CSV table of N, CA and C in Angstrom, one decimal:
chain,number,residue,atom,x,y,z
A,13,UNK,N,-6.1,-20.4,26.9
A,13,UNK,CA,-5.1,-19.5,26.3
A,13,UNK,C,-4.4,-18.7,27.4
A,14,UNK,N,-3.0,-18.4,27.3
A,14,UNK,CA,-2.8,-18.1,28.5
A,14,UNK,C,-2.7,-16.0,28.1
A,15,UNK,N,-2.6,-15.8,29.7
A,15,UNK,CA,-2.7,-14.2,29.9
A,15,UNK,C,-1.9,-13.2,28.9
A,16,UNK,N,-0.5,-13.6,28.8
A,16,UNK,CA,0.2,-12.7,27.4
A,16,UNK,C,-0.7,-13.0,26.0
A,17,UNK,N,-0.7,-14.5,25.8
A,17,UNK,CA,-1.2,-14.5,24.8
A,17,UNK,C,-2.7,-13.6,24.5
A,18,UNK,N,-3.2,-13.5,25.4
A,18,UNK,CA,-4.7,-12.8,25.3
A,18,UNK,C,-4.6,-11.5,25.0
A,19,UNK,N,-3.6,-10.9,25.8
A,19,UNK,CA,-2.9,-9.7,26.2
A,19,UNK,C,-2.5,-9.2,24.3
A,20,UNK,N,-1.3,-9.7,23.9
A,20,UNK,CA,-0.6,-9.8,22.7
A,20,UNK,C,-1.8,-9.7,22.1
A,21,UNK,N,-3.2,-10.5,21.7
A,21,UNK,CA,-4.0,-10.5,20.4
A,21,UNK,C,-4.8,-9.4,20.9
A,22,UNK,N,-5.3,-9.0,22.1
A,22,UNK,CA,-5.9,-7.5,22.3
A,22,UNK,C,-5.2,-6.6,22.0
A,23,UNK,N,-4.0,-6.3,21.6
A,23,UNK,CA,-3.2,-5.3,21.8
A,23,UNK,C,-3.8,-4.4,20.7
A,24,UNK,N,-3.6,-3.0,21.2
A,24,UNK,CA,-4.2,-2.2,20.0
A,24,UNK,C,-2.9,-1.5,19.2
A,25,UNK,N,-2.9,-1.2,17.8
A,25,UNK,CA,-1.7,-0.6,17.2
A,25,UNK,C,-2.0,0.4,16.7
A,26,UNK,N,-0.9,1.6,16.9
A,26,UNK,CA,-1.4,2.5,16.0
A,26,UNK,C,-0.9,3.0,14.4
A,27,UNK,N,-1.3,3.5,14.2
A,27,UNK,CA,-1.3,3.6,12.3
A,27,UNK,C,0.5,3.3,12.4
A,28,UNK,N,0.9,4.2,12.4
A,28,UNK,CA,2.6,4.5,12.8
A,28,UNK,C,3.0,2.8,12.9
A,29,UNK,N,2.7,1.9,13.9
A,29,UNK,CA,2.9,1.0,14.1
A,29,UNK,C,2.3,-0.3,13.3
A,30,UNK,N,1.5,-0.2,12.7
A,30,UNK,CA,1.0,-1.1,11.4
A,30,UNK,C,1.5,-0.7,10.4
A,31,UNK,N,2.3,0.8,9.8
A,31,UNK,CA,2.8,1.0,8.5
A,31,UNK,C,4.3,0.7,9.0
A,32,UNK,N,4.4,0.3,9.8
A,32,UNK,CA,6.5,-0.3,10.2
A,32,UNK,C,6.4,-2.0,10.2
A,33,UNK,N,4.9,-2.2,10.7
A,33,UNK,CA,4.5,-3.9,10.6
A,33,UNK,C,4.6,-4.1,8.8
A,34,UNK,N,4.0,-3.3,8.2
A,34,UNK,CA,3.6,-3.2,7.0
A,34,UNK,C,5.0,-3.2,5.8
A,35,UNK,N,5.9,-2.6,6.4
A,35,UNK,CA,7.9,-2.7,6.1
A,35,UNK,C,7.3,-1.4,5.8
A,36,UNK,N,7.3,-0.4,6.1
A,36,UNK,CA,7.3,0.8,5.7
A,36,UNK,C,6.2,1.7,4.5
A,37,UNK,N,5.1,1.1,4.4
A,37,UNK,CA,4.2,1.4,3.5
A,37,UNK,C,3.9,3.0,4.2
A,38,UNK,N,3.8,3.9,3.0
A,38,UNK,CA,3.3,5.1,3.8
A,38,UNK,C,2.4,5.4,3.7
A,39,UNK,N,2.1,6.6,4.9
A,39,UNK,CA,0.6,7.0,5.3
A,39,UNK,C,-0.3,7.3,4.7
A,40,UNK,N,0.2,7.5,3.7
A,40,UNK,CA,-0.5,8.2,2.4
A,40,UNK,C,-1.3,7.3,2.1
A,41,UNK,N,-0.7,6.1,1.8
A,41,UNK,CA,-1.2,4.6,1.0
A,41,UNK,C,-2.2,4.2,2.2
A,42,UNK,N,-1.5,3.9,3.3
A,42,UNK,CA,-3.1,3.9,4.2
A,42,UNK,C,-3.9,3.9,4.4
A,43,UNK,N,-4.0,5.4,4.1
A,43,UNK,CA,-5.3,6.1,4.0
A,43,UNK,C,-6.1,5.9,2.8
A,44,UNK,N,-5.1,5.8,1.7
A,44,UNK,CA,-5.9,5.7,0.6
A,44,UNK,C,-6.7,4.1,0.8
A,45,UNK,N,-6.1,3.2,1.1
A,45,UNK,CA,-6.3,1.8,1.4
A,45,UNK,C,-7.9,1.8,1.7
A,46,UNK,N,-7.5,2.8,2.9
A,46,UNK,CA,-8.7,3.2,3.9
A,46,UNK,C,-9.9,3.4,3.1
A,47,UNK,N,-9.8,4.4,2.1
A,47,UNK,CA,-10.8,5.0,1.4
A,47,UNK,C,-11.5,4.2,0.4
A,48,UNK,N,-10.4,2.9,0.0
A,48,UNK,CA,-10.8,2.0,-1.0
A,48,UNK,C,-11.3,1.0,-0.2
A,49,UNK,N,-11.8,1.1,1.1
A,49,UNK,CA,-12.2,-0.1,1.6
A,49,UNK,C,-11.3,-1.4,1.5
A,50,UNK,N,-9.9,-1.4,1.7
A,50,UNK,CA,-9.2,-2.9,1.8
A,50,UNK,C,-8.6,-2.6,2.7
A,51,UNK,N,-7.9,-1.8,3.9
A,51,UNK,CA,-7.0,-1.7,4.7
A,51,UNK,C,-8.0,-2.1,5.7
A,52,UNK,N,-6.9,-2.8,7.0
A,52,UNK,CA,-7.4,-3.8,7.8
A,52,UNK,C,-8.8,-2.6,8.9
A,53,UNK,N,-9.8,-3.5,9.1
A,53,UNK,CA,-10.7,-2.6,9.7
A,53,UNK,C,-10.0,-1.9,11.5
A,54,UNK,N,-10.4,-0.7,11.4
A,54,UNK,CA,-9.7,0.5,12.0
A,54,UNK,C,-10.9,0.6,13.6
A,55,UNK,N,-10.3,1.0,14.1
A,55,UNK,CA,-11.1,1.7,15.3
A,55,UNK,C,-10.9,3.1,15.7
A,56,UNK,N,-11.8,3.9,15.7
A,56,UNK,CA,-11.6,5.6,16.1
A,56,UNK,C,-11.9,5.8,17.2
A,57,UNK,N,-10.8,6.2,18.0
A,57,UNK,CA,-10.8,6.8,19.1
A,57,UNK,C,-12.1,8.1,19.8
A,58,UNK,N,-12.0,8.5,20.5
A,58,UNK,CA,-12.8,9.3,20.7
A,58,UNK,C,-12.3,10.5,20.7
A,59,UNK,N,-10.7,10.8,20.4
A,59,UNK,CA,-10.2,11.6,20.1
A,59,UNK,C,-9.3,11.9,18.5
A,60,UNK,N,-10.4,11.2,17.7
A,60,UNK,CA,-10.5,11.0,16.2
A,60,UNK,C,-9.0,10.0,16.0
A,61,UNK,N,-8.3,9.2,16.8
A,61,UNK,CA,-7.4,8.8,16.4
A,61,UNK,C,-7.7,7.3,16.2
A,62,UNK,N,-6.9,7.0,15.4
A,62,UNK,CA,-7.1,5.2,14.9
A,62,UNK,C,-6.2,4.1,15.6
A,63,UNK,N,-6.3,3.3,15.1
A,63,UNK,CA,-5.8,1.9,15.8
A,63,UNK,C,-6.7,0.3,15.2
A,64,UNK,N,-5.7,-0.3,15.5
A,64,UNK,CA,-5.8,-1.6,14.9
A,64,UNK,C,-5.7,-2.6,15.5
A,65,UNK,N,-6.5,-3.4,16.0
A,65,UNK,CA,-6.7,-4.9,16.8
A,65,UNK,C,-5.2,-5.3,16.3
A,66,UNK,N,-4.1,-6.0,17.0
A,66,UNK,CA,-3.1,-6.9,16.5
A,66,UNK,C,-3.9,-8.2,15.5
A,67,UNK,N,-4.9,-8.6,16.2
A,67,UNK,CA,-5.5,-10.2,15.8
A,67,UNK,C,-6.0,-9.9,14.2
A,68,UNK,N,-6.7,-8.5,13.9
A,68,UNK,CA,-7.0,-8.1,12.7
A,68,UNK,C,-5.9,-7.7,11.7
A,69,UNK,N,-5.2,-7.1,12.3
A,69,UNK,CA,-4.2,-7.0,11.1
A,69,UNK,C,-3.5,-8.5,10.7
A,70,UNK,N,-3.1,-9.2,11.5
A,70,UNK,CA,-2.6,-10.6,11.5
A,70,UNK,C,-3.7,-11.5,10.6
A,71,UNK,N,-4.3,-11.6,11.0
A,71,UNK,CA,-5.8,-12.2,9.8
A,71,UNK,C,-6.0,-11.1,8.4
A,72,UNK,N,-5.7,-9.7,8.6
A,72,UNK,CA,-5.7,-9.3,7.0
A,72,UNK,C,-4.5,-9.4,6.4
A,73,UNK,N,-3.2,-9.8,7.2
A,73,UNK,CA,-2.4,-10.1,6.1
A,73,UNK,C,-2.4,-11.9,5.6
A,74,UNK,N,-2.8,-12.5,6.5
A,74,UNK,CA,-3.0,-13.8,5.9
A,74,UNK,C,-3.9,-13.9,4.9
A,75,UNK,N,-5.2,-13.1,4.3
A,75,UNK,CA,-6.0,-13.1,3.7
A,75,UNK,C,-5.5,-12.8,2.4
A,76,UNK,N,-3.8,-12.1,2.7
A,76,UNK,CA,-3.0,-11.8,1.4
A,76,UNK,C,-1.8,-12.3,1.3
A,77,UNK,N,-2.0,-12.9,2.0
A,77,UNK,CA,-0.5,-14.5,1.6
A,77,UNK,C,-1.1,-14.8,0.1
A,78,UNK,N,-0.2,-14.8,-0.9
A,78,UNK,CA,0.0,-15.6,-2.4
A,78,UNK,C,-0.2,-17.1,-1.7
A,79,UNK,N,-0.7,-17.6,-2.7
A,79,UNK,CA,-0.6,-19.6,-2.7
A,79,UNK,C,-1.9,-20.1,-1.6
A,80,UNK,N,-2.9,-19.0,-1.0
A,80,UNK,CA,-3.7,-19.5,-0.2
A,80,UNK,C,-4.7,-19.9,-1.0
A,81,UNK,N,-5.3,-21.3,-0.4
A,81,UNK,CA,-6.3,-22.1,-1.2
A,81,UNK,C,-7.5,-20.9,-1.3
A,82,UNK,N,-8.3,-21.1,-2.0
A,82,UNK,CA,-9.9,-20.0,-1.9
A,82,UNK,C,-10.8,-20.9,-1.7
């Protein structure tokens, strides 16, 4: 795999930047997401702040593509 590519799937995103990936879903819904256990699994900073694997969010939206076989 080459070095961007590895780079690009490590990349970490933050909330702000998955709810603009997301077309604008707000924070609100997020969180709530968060609380209902279905928004993509999160990482907390050590300065209580969040973030999101690129590779994970990318695999939890495919897990919600319509027409996927089960």
């Amino acid at each position: 795999m080459a070095r961007d590519t590895r780079a690009k799937l490590a990349e970490l995103l933050t909330v702000r930047q998955v709810l603009d990936e997301l077309g604008g879903v707000s924070r609100r819904t997020f969180y709530r997401w968060r609380e209902l256990r279905i928004a993509p699994a999160c990482i907390r900073l050590p300065n209580g702040e969040l973030r999101v694997r690129r590779e994970v969010l990318n695999d939890w939206l495919e897990e919600r593509a319509e027409g996927m076989a089960s």
